[in-house]
Amino acid sequence: MGYYNTPRQNDQKNPWKRYMASSFGGVLAGALLVGTLVTGTDLGETESATAGVQTSELQNESAIVTTDVTETVEQTADAVVGVSNLQADNNPFAQTSTQEAGAGSGVIYKKQGDDAYVVTNHHVVEGAKEVVVTLADGEELEAEVLGSDVWTDLAVLKVPGAQIDTIAEFGDSSVLKSGEPVIAIGNPLGLQFSGSVTTGVISGTERAVPIDINKDGQEDWQSEVLQTDAAINPGNSGGALLNAQGQVIGINSMKIAQDAVEGIGLAIPINSAIPIISELEGEGEVSRPSLGVALLELEQIPAEIRNAELNLPAEVEDGIVVQSVQEGSGADEAGIEAKDTIVELNGQAVTSVLELRQYLYTEVKEEGAVTVKAYRNGELKTFEVQLSEQI
């Protein structure tokens, strides 16, 4: 996925354009990452397991741990809410104009004046015509989506605050250690199981997980997440991951769905989420720098077209091909053209669209300038590109 969508041009006379316009399929290797938004529930089968009670010296210690968890949950549970995504109902015989397309969770993190603010996941509210927040006592409140960001999978909602008393406290995710106990609170399988609590540990910090945002089979982004074995199920998206002090240290976001995999839940570290939450609350969107080009990875282009159209030196095996340039953009002003092959950004080699996007969004200041090195007809050229704002 590039930075801009450009109108399709008449490409009958140009095989390069015909190739560029085609779909580059691919299958992501590894586990499938799925957001934990519940879109339907089948309760036809349930399993129960029982175990005999064994007495030992460990029994009192277990009771203490349970008491600690209970106190922590009581402190924060009412700040975790249900979030329902209502979309247009196209059924002409329906009694209402909307129907629930999915349900997730959210965390009340702030109350100011007559309003309260809720953080949830972008994929929980994506495409919603209306959003309804359900409090712990079952009260439903109409919510306003202040802003939503697909890249970080975060969204901020505003609701009337008169009936809200419990506000979650943010902790510090940078001090987490593997093995540290955590508690997940959310609504697995929807509001029927609202306020469900699961426990576990931090299995890993600073995990980097590739994400296919536009579902085209190509990795678009690399999400930095916390890994936990606390159960995170459909409907838990946007819920709270708590430390032992009851502070929110993560926003539950996704799990790895693979037949041979269990106990791998992922959460957005709260330290990464806080600046995004602040920008969404205040501005309604997150602004990021853009080159002003649509891009394609070199490895996706067959060798015969690569040799005929790009004329790259034999030693160049990785890079990013410019598919099109937005008129008037920084790349256009700098002289970058279609078919240029970008290999370096500010002295750092870039071999994929994901790497370039990750660098721009995390290392470069908005509307600054970057030095781009790219091959054109076998010659390495240098461009100074003034970045523009990309929403």
JSON list of C-alpha atoms in Angstrom, two decimals, residues 56-269:
[
{"chain": "A", "resi": 56, "resn": "SER", "atom": "CA", "xyz": [-1.34, -28.42, 51.09]},
{"chain": "A", "resi": 57, "resn": "GLU", "atom": "CA", "xyz": [0.73, -25.65, 52.56]},
{"chain": "A", "resi": 58, "resn": "LEU", "atom": "CA", "xyz": [0.31, -23.73, 49.28]},
{"chain": "A", "resi": 59, "resn": "GLN", "atom": "CA", "xyz": [-3.43, -23.28, 49.81]},
{"chain": "A", "resi": 60, "resn": "ASN", "atom": "CA", "xyz": [-3.11, -20.18, 52.00]},
{"chain": "A", "resi": 61, "resn": "GLU", "atom": "CA", "xyz": [-0.68, -18.57, 49.56]},
{"chain": "A", "resi": 62, "resn": "SER", "atom": "CA", "xyz": [-3.16, -19.13, 46.72]},
{"chain": "A", "resi": 63, "resn": "ALA", "atom": "CA", "xyz": [-5.89, -17.45, 48.76]},
{"chain": "A", "resi": 64, "resn": "ILE", "atom": "CA", "xyz": [-3.68, -14.40, 49.27]},
{"chain": "A", "resi": 65, "resn": "VAL", "atom": "CA", "xyz": [-3.01, -14.09, 45.54]},
{"chain": "A", "resi": 66, "resn": "THR", "atom": "CA", "xyz": [-6.73, -14.40, 44.81]},
{"chain": "A", "resi": 67, "resn": "THR", "atom": "CA", "xyz": [-7.51, -11.69, 47.34]},
{"chain": "A", "resi": 68, "resn": "ASP", "atom": "CA", "xyz": [-4.94, -9.37, 45.77]},
{"chain": "A", "resi": 69, "resn": "VAL", "atom": "CA", "xyz": [-6.44, -9.95, 42.32]},
{"chain": "A", "resi": 70, "resn": "THR", "atom": "CA", "xyz": [-9.93, -9.35, 43.66]},
{"chain": "A", "resi": 71, "resn": "GLU", "atom": "CA", "xyz": [-8.94, -6.04, 45.24]},
{"chain": "A", "resi": 72, "resn": "THR", "atom": "CA", "xyz": [-7.21, -4.93, 42.05]},
{"chain": "A", "resi": 73, "resn": "VAL", "atom": "CA", "xyz": [-10.24, -5.81, 39.94]},
{"chain": "A", "resi": 74, "resn": "GLU", "atom": "CA", "xyz": [-12.63, -4.01, 42.29]},
{"chain": "A", "resi": 75, "resn": "GLN", "atom": "CA", "xyz": [-10.46, -0.91, 41.99]},
{"chain": "A", "resi": 76, "resn": "THR", "atom": "CA", "xyz": [-10.60, -0.70, 38.19]},
{"chain": "A", "resi": 77, "resn": "ALA", "atom": "CA", "xyz": [-13.30, -2.99, 36.77]},
{"chain": "A", "resi": 78, "resn": "ASP", "atom": "CA", "xyz": [-16.01, -0.31, 36.52]},
{"chain": "A", "resi": 79, "resn": "ALA", "atom": "CA", "xyz": [-13.72, 1.74, 34.26]},
{"chain": "A", "resi": 80, "resn": "VAL", "atom": "CA", "xyz": [-13.82, -1.04, 31.64]},
{"chain": "A", "resi": 81, "resn": "VAL", "atom": "CA", "xyz": [-16.87, -0.69, 29.40]},
{"chain": "A", "resi": 82, "resn": "GLY", "atom": "CA", "xyz": [-18.51, -2.38, 26.46]},
{"chain": "A", "resi": 83, "resn": "VAL", "atom": "CA", "xyz": [-18.27, -0.72, 23.04]},
{"chain": "A", "resi": 84, "resn": "SER", "atom": "CA", "xyz": [-20.85, -1.63, 20.40]},
{"chain": "A", "resi": 85, "resn": "ASN", "atom": "CA", "xyz": [-20.34, -0.85, 16.71]},
{"chain": "A", "resi": 86, "resn": "LEU", "atom": "CA", "xyz": [-23.67, -0.07, 15.03]},
{"chain": "A", "resi": 87, "resn": "GLN", "atom": "CA", "xyz": [-23.71, 0.05, 11.25]},
{"chain": "A", "resi": 88, "resn": "ALA", "atom": "CA", "xyz": [-26.40, 0.78, 8.68]},
{"chain": "A", "resi": 89, "resn": "ASP", "atom": "CA", "xyz": [-28.97, -1.98, 8.27]},
{"chain": "A", "resi": 90, "resn": "ASN", "atom": "CA", "xyz": [-29.72, -2.48, 4.59]},
{"chain": "A", "resi": 91, "resn": "ASN", "atom": "CA", "xyz": [-32.73, -4.67, 5.32]},
{"chain": "A", "resi": 92, "resn": "PRO", "atom": "CA", "xyz": [-35.78, -2.67, 4.11]},
{"chain": "A", "resi": 93, "resn": "PHE", "atom": "CA", "xyz": [-38.00, -4.53, 6.59]},
{"chain": "A", "resi": 94, "resn": "ALA", "atom": "CA", "xyz": [-35.83, -3.81, 9.63]},
{"chain": "A", "resi": 95, "resn": "GLN", "atom": "CA", "xyz": [-37.43, -1.89, 12.48]},
{"chain": "A", "resi": 96, "resn": "THR", "atom": "CA", "xyz": [-34.27, 0.15, 13.07]},
{"chain": "A", "resi": 97, "resn": "SER", "atom": "CA", "xyz": [-31.81, 1.82, 10.71]},
{"chain": "A", "resi": 98, "resn": "THR", "atom": "CA", "xyz": [-28.78, 0.25, 12.37]},
{"chain": "A", "resi": 99, "resn": "GLN", "atom": "CA", "xyz": [-27.66, -3.14, 13.57]},
{"chain": "A", "resi": 100, "resn": "GLU", "atom": "CA", "xyz": [-24.77, -4.24, 15.76]},
{"chain": "A", "resi": 101, "resn": "ALA", "atom": "CA", "xyz": [-21.84, -5.21, 13.57]},
{"chain": "A", "resi": 102, "resn": "GLY", "atom": "CA", "xyz": [-19.52, -6.03, 16.44]},
{"chain": "A", "resi": 103, "resn": "ALA", "atom": "CA", "xyz": [-18.71, -5.43, 20.07]},
{"chain": "A", "resi": 104, "resn": "GLY", "atom": "CA", "xyz": [-15.50, -4.82, 21.94]},
{"chain": "A", "resi": 105, "resn": "SER", "atom": "CA", "xyz": [-14.27, -3.16, 25.09]},
{"chain": "A", "resi": 106, "resn": "GLY", "atom": "CA", "xyz": [-12.98, 0.23, 26.17]},
{"chain": "A", "resi": 107, "resn": "VAL", "atom": "CA", "xyz": [-11.32, 1.94, 29.13]},
{"chain": "A", "resi": 108, "resn": "ILE", "atom": "CA", "xyz": [-12.55, 5.15, 30.77]},
{"chain": "A", "resi": 109, "resn": "TYR", "atom": "CA", "xyz": [-9.34, 7.10, 31.33]},
{"chain": "A", "resi": 110, "resn": "LYS", "atom": "CA", "xyz": [-10.49, 10.67, 31.96]},
{"chain": "A", "resi": 111, "resn": "LYS", "atom": "CA", "xyz": [-13.41, 12.73, 33.20]},
{"chain": "A", "resi": 112, "resn": "GLN", "atom": "CA", "xyz": [-13.52, 16.44, 32.51]},
{"chain": "A", "resi": 113, "resn": "GLY", "atom": "CA", "xyz": [-16.50, 18.69, 33.07]},
{"chain": "A", "resi": 114, "resn": "ASP", "atom": "CA", "xyz": [-19.64, 16.90, 31.98]},
{"chain": "A", "resi": 115, "resn": "ASP", "atom": "CA", "xyz": [-17.81, 14.44, 29.74]},
{"chain": "A", "resi": 116, "resn": "ALA", "atom": "CA", "xyz": [-15.83, 11.23, 30.13]},
{"chain": "A", "resi": 117, "resn": "TYR", "atom": "CA", "xyz": [-13.30, 9.83, 27.68]},
{"chain": "A", "resi": 118, "resn": "VAL", "atom": "CA", "xyz": [-12.83, 6.24, 26.60]},
{"chain": "A", "resi": 119, "resn": "VAL", "atom": "CA", "xyz": [-9.93, 4.62, 24.75]},
{"chain": "A", "resi": 120, "resn": "THR", "atom": "CA", "xyz": [-10.62, 1.58, 22.60]},
{"chain": "A", "resi": 121, "resn": "ASN", "atom": "CA", "xyz": [-9.28, -0.03, 19.42]},
{"chain": "A", "resi": 122, "resn": "HIS", "atom": "CA", "xyz": [-9.67, 1.43, 15.95]},
{"chain": "A", "resi": 123, "resn": "HIS", "atom": "CA", "xyz": [-10.95, -1.88, 14.64]},
{"chain": "A", "resi": 124, "resn": "VAL", "atom": "CA", "xyz": [-13.70, -1.89, 17.28]},
{"chain": "A", "resi": 125, "resn": "VAL", "atom": "CA", "xyz": [-15.31, 1.31, 15.94]},
{"chain": "A", "resi": 126, "resn": "GLU", "atom": "CA", "xyz": [-14.21, 1.13, 12.30]},
{"chain": "A", "resi": 127, "resn": "GLY", "atom": "CA", "xyz": [-17.09, 1.72, 9.90]},
{"chain": "A", "resi": 128, "resn": "ALA", "atom": "CA", "xyz": [-19.57, 2.53, 12.66]},
{"chain": "A", "resi": 129, "resn": "LYS", "atom": "CA", "xyz": [-22.58, 4.72, 11.99]},
{"chain": "A", "resi": 130, "resn": "GLU", "atom": "CA", "xyz": [-23.21, 4.89, 15.73]},
{"chain": "A", "resi": 131, "resn": "VAL", "atom": "CA", "xyz": [-21.20, 3.78, 18.75]},
{"chain": "A", "resi": 132, "resn": "VAL", "atom": "CA", "xyz": [-22.78, 2.82, 22.07]},
{"chain": "A", "resi": 133, "resn": "VAL", "atom": "CA", "xyz": [-20.83, 2.50, 25.32]},
{"chain": "A", "resi": 134, "resn": "THR", "atom": "CA", "xyz": [-22.27, 0.16, 27.95]},
{"chain": "A", "resi": 135, "resn": "LEU", "atom": "CA", "xyz": [-21.22, 0.86, 31.53]},
{"chain": "A", "resi": 136, "resn": "ALA", "atom": "CA", "xyz": [-20.54, -1.82, 34.13]},
{"chain": "A", "resi": 137, "resn": "ASP", "atom": "CA", "xyz": [-24.06, -1.40, 35.54]},
{"chain": "A", "resi": 138, "resn": "GLY", "atom": "CA", "xyz": [-25.63, -1.96, 32.11]},
{"chain": "A", "resi": 139, "resn": "GLU", "atom": "CA", "xyz": [-26.42, 1.68, 31.37]},
{"chain": "A", "resi": 140, "resn": "GLU", "atom": "CA", "xyz": [-26.01, 2.53, 27.68]},
{"chain": "A", "resi": 141, "resn": "LEU", "atom": "CA", "xyz": [-24.52, 5.85, 26.53]},
{"chain": "A", "resi": 142, "resn": "GLU", "atom": "CA", "xyz": [-24.30, 7.20, 23.00]},
{"chain": "A", "resi": 143, "resn": "ALA", "atom": "CA", "xyz": [-20.65, 7.88, 22.21]},
{"chain": "A", "resi": 144, "resn": "GLU", "atom": "CA", "xyz": [-18.94, 10.35, 19.92]},
{"chain": "A", "resi": 145, "resn": "VAL", "atom": "CA", "xyz": [-15.84, 9.10, 18.11]},
{"chain": "A", "resi": 146, "resn": "LEU", "atom": "CA", "xyz": [-13.34, 11.92, 18.61]},
{"chain": "A", "resi": 147, "resn": "GLY", "atom": "CA", "xyz": [-10.65, 10.25, 16.54]},
{"chain": "A", "resi": 148, "resn": "SER", "atom": "CA", "xyz": [-9.36, 6.92, 15.31]},
{"chain": "A", "resi": 149, "resn": "ASP", "atom": "CA", "xyz": [-5.96, 5.77, 14.03]},
{"chain": "A", "resi": 150, "resn": "VAL", "atom": "CA", "xyz": [-5.55, 2.65, 11.91]},
{"chain": "A", "resi": 151, "resn": "TRP", "atom": "CA", "xyz": [-1.76, 2.45, 12.30]},
{"chain": "A", "resi": 152, "resn": "THR", "atom": "CA", "xyz": [-1.77, 2.17, 16.09]},
{"chain": "A", "resi": 153, "resn": "ASP", "atom": "CA", "xyz": [-5.24, 0.58, 16.28]},
{"chain": "A", "resi": 154, "resn": "LEU", "atom": "CA", "xyz": [-6.43, 3.16, 18.79]},
{"chain": "A", "resi": 155, "resn": "ALA", "atom": "CA", "xyz": [-9.58, 5.28, 19.01]},
{"chain": "A", "resi": 156, "resn": "VAL", "atom": "CA", "xyz": [-10.92, 7.80, 21.51]},
{"chain": "A", "resi": 157, "resn": "LEU", "atom": "CA", "xyz": [-14.61, 8.21, 22.40]},
{"chain": "A", "resi": 158, "resn": "LYS", "atom": "CA", "xyz": [-16.47, 10.87, 24.37]},
{"chain": "A", "resi": 159, "resn": "VAL", "atom": "CA", "xyz": [-19.55, 10.06, 26.45]},
{"chain": "A", "resi": 160, "resn": "PRO", "atom": "CA", "xyz": [-21.70, 11.92, 29.00]},
{"chain": "A", "resi": 161, "resn": "GLY", "atom": "CA", "xyz": [-19.93, 11.66, 32.34]},
{"chain": "A", "resi": 162, "resn": "ALA", "atom": "CA", "xyz": [-22.72, 12.17, 34.86]},
{"chain": "A", "resi": 163, "resn": "GLN", "atom": "CA", "xyz": [-23.07, 8.47, 35.70]},
{"chain": "A", "resi": 164, "resn": "ILE", "atom": "CA", "xyz": [-19.36, 7.68, 35.66]},
{"chain": "A", "resi": 165, "resn": "ASP", "atom": "CA", "xyz": [-17.44, 7.51, 38.91]},
{"chain": "A", "resi": 166, "resn": "THR", "atom": "CA", "xyz": [-14.52, 5.14, 38.24]},
{"chain": "A", "resi": 167, "resn": "ILE", "atom": "CA", "xyz": [-11.58, 6.32, 36.14]},
{"chain": "A", "resi": 168, "resn": "ALA", "atom": "CA", "xyz": [-8.69, 4.03, 35.23]},
{"chain": "A", "resi": 169, "resn": "GLU", "atom": "CA", "xyz": [-5.17, 5.10, 36.08]},
{"chain": "A", "resi": 170, "resn": "PHE", "atom": "CA", "xyz": [-2.41, 4.73, 33.50]},
{"chain": "A", "resi": 171, "resn": "GLY", "atom": "CA", "xyz": [0.77, 2.99, 34.65]},
{"chain": "A", "resi": 172, "resn": "ASP", "atom": "CA", "xyz": [4.26, 2.79, 33.16]},
{"chain": "A", "resi": 173, "resn": "SER", "atom": "CA", "xyz": [4.73, 0.03, 30.60]},
{"chain": "A", "resi": 174, "resn": "SER", "atom": "CA", "xyz": [8.44, 0.76, 30.23]},
{"chain": "A", "resi": 175, "resn": "VAL", "atom": "CA", "xyz": [9.25, -0.86, 33.58]},
{"chain": "A", "resi": 176, "resn": "LEU", "atom": "CA", "xyz": [7.45, -4.14, 32.92]},
{"chain": "A", "resi": 177, "resn": "LYS", "atom": "CA", "xyz": [9.42, -7.36, 33.20]},
{"chain": "A", "resi": 178, "resn": "SER", "atom": "CA", "xyz": [8.76, -10.79, 31.78]},
{"chain": "A", "resi": 179, "resn": "GLY", "atom": "CA", "xyz": [7.00, -12.92, 34.39]},
{"chain": "A", "resi": 180, "resn": "GLU", "atom": "CA", "xyz": [5.27, -9.97, 36.03]},
{"chain": "A", "resi": 181, "resn": "PRO", "atom": "CA", "xyz": [1.62, -10.78, 36.87]},
{"chain": "A", "resi": 182, "resn": "VAL", "atom": "CA", "xyz": [-1.09, -9.01, 34.88]},
{"chain": "A", "resi": 183, "resn": "ILE", "atom": "CA", "xyz": [-4.88, -8.96, 34.75]},
{"chain": "A", "resi": 184, "resn": "ALA", "atom": "CA", "xyz": [-7.01, -8.59, 31.62]},
{"chain": "A", "resi": 185, "resn": "ILE", "atom": "CA", "xyz": [-10.53, -7.18, 31.88]},
{"chain": "A", "resi": 186, "resn": "GLY", "atom": "CA", "xyz": [-12.95, -7.04, 28.97]},
{"chain": "A", "resi": 187, "resn": "ASN", "atom": "CA", "xyz": [-16.05, -8.44, 27.32]},
{"chain": "A", "resi": 188, "resn": "PRO", "atom": "CA", "xyz": [-15.18, -11.76, 25.65]},
{"chain": "A", "resi": 189, "resn": "LEU", "atom": "CA", "xyz": [-17.88, -12.88, 23.20]},
{"chain": "A", "resi": 190, "resn": "GLY", "atom": "CA", "xyz": [-19.74, -9.62, 23.74]},
{"chain": "A", "resi": 191, "resn": "LEU", "atom": "CA", "xyz": [-21.69, -7.99, 26.55]},
{"chain": "A", "resi": 192, "resn": "GLN", "atom": "CA", "xyz": [-23.14, -11.29, 27.75]},
{"chain": "A", "resi": 193, "resn": "PHE", "atom": "CA", "xyz": [-19.81, -11.89, 29.51]},
{"chain": "A", "resi": 194, "resn": "SER", "atom": "CA", "xyz": [-19.04, -8.25, 30.32]},
{"chain": "A", "resi": 195, "resn": "GLY", "atom": "CA", "xyz": [-16.40, -7.51, 32.91]},
{"chain": "A", "resi": 196, "resn": "SER", "atom": "CA", "xyz": [-14.71, -10.89, 32.55]},
{"chain": "A", "resi": 197, "resn": "VAL", "atom": "CA", "xyz": [-11.38, -11.18, 34.32]},
{"chain": "A", "resi": 198, "resn": "THR", "atom": "CA", "xyz": [-8.42, -13.32, 33.28]},
{"chain": "A", "resi": 199, "resn": "THR", "atom": "CA", "xyz": [-4.97, -13.44, 34.81]},
{"chain": "A", "resi": 200, "resn": "GLY", "atom": "CA", "xyz": [-1.52, -14.27, 33.55]},
{"chain": "A", "resi": 201, "resn": "VAL", "atom": "CA", "xyz": [1.94, -12.84, 33.21]},
{"chain": "A", "resi": 202, "resn": "ILE", "atom": "CA", "xyz": [3.89, -10.63, 30.86]},
{"chain": "A", "resi": 203, "resn": "SER", "atom": "CA", "xyz": [5.38, -13.18, 28.48]},
{"chain": "A", "resi": 204, "resn": "GLY", "atom": "CA", "xyz": [7.50, -10.65, 26.63]},
{"chain": "A", "resi": 205, "resn": "THR", "atom": "CA", "xyz": [7.99, -6.92, 26.15]},
{"chain": "A", "resi": 206, "resn": "GLU", "atom": "CA", "xyz": [8.85, -4.94, 23.03]},
{"chain": "A", "resi": 207, "resn": "ARG", "atom": "CA", "xyz": [7.52, -7.58, 20.67]},
{"chain": "A", "resi": 208, "resn": "ALA", "atom": "CA", "xyz": [7.47, -6.49, 17.01]},
{"chain": "A", "resi": 209, "resn": "VAL", "atom": "CA", "xyz": [4.54, -7.94, 15.09]},
{"chain": "A", "resi": 210, "resn": "PRO", "atom": "CA", "xyz": [3.97, -7.32, 11.35]},
{"chain": "A", "resi": 211, "resn": "ILE", "atom": "CA", "xyz": [0.45, -6.22, 10.47]},
{"chain": "A", "resi": 212, "resn": "ASP", "atom": "CA", "xyz": [-1.40, -6.36, 7.15]},
{"chain": "A", "resi": 213, "resn": "ILE", "atom": "CA", "xyz": [-3.69, -3.36, 7.57]},
{"chain": "A", "resi": 214, "resn": "ASN", "atom": "CA", "xyz": [-5.41, -3.30, 4.18]},
{"chain": "A", "resi": 215, "resn": "LYS", "atom": "CA", "xyz": [-5.68, -7.11, 3.87]},
{"chain": "A", "resi": 216, "resn": "ASP", "atom": "CA", "xyz": [-3.78, -7.29, 0.59]},
{"chain": "A", "resi": 217, "resn": "GLY", "atom": "CA", "xyz": [-1.36, -9.97, 1.75]},
{"chain": "A", "resi": 218, "resn": "GLN", "atom": "CA", "xyz": [1.52, -7.51, 2.28]},
{"chain": "A", "resi": 219, "resn": "GLU", "atom": "CA", "xyz": [2.90, -6.30, 5.59]},
{"chain": "A", "resi": 220, "resn": "ASP", "atom": "CA", "xyz": [2.07, -2.61, 6.03]},
{"chain": "A", "resi": 221, "resn": "TRP", "atom": "CA", "xyz": [3.19, -1.89, 9.57]},
{"chain": "A", "resi": 222, "resn": "GLN", "atom": "CA", "xyz": [5.12, -3.33, 12.47]},
{"chain": "A", "resi": 223, "resn": "SER", "atom": "CA", "xyz": [3.27, -3.00, 15.74]},
{"chain": "A", "resi": 224, "resn": "GLU", "atom": "CA", "xyz": [5.21, -2.81, 19.00]},
{"chain": "A", "resi": 225, "resn": "VAL", "atom": "CA", "xyz": [3.24, -4.81, 21.55]},
{"chain": "A", "resi": 226, "resn": "LEU", "atom": "CA", "xyz": [3.31, -6.55, 24.91]},
{"chain": "A", "resi": 227, "resn": "GLN", "atom": "CA", "xyz": [2.86, -10.31, 24.93]},
{"chain": "A", "resi": 228, "resn": "THR", "atom": "CA", "xyz": [0.79, -11.94, 27.67]},
{"chain": "A", "resi": 229, "resn": "ASP", "atom": "CA", "xyz": [-0.66, -15.36, 28.38]},
{"chain": "A", "resi": 230, "resn": "ALA", "atom": "CA", "xyz": [-3.73, -13.83, 30.05]},
{"chain": "A", "resi": 231, "resn": "ALA", "atom": "CA", "xyz": [-6.65, -15.01, 27.93]},
{"chain": "A", "resi": 232, "resn": "ILE", "atom": "CA", "xyz": [-7.66, -12.42, 25.32]},
{"chain": "A", "resi": 233, "resn": "ASN", "atom": "CA", "xyz": [-10.72, -13.49, 23.33]},
{"chain": "A", "resi": 234, "resn": "PRO", "atom": "CA", "xyz": [-13.06, -11.95, 20.74]},
{"chain": "A", "resi": 235, "resn": "GLY", "atom": "CA", "xyz": [-14.70, -8.98, 22.46]},
{"chain": "A", "resi": 236, "resn": "ASN", "atom": "CA", "xyz": [-11.66, -8.15, 24.61]},
{"chain": "A", "resi": 237, "resn": "SER", "atom": "CA", "xyz": [-10.36, -5.63, 22.07]},
{"chain": "A", "resi": 238, "resn": "GLY", "atom": "CA", "xyz": [-9.90, -2.24, 23.70]},
{"chain": "A", "resi": 239, "resn": "GLY", "atom": "CA", "xyz": [-10.04, -3.66, 27.22]},
{"chain": "A", "resi": 240, "resn": "ALA", "atom": "CA", "xyz": [-7.52, -3.10, 29.97]},
{"chain": "A", "resi": 241, "resn": "LEU", "atom": "CA", "xyz": [-4.36, -5.01, 30.77]},
{"chain": "A", "resi": 242, "resn": "LEU", "atom": "CA", "xyz": [-3.55, -4.17, 34.39]},
{"chain": "A", "resi": 243, "resn": "ASN", "atom": "CA", "xyz": [-0.49, -4.50, 36.57]},
{"chain": "A", "resi": 244, "resn": "ALA", "atom": "CA", "xyz": [-0.68, -5.70, 40.17]},
{"chain": "A", "resi": 245, "resn": "GLN", "atom": "CA", "xyz": [-1.41, -2.15, 41.33]},
{"chain": "A", "resi": 246, "resn": "GLY", "atom": "CA", "xyz": [-4.52, -1.92, 39.15]},
{"chain": "A", "resi": 247, "resn": "GLN", "atom": "CA", "xyz": [-2.94, 0.50, 36.70]},
{"chain": "A", "resi": 248, "resn": "VAL", "atom": "CA", "xyz": [-3.53, 0.17, 32.95]},
{"chain": "A", "resi": 249, "resn": "ILE", "atom": "CA", "xyz": [-0.25, -0.85, 31.32]},
{"chain": "A", "resi": 250, "resn": "GLY", "atom": "CA", "xyz": [-1.70, -2.03, 28.02]},
{"chain": "A", "resi": 251, "resn": "ILE", "atom": "CA", "xyz": [-4.75, -1.86, 25.77]},
{"chain": "A", "resi": 252, "resn": "ASN", "atom": "CA", "xyz": [-5.72, -5.36, 24.65]},
{"chain": "A", "resi": 253, "resn": "SER", "atom": "CA", "xyz": [-5.63, -5.46, 20.88]},
{"chain": "A", "resi": 254, "resn": "MET", "atom": "CA", "xyz": [-5.09, -8.82, 19.20]},
{"chain": "A", "resi": 255, "resn": "LYS", "atom": "CA", "xyz": [-4.15, -12.45, 19.56]},
{"chain": "A", "resi": 256, "resn": "ILE", "atom": "CA", "xyz": [-2.26, -14.93, 17.43]},
{"chain": "A", "resi": 257, "resn": "ALA", "atom": "CA", "xyz": [-4.74, -17.33, 15.84]},
{"chain": "A", "resi": 258, "resn": "GLN", "atom": "CA", "xyz": [-3.05, -20.53, 14.75]},
{"chain": "A", "resi": 259, "resn": "ASP", "atom": "CA", "xyz": [-4.08, -24.13, 15.35]},
{"chain": "A", "resi": 260, "resn": "ALA", "atom": "CA", "xyz": [-0.92, -25.01, 17.24]},
{"chain": "A", "resi": 261, "resn": "VAL", "atom": "CA", "xyz": [-0.77, -21.78, 19.27]},
{"chain": "A", "resi": 262, "resn": "GLU", "atom": "CA", "xyz": [-2.43, -20.94, 22.56]},
{"chain": "A", "resi": 263, "resn": "GLY", "atom": "CA", "xyz": [-1.84, -18.32, 25.20]},
{"chain": "A", "resi": 264, "resn": "ILE", "atom": "CA", "xyz": [-0.38, -15.56, 23.03]},
{"chain": "A", "resi": 265, "resn": "GLY", "atom": "CA", "xyz": [-2.31, -12.35, 23.55]},
{"chain": "A", "resi": 266, "resn": "LEU", "atom": "CA", "xyz": [-1.01, -8.95, 22.52]},
{"chain": "A", "resi": 267, "resn": "ALA", "atom": "CA", "xyz": [-1.60, -5.50, 23.98]},
{"chain": "A", "resi": 268, "resn": "ILE", "atom": "CA", "xyz": [-0.55, -1.99, 23.00]},
{"chain": "A", "resi": 269, "resn": "PRO", "atom": "CA", "xyz": [1.91, -0.65, 25.63]}
]
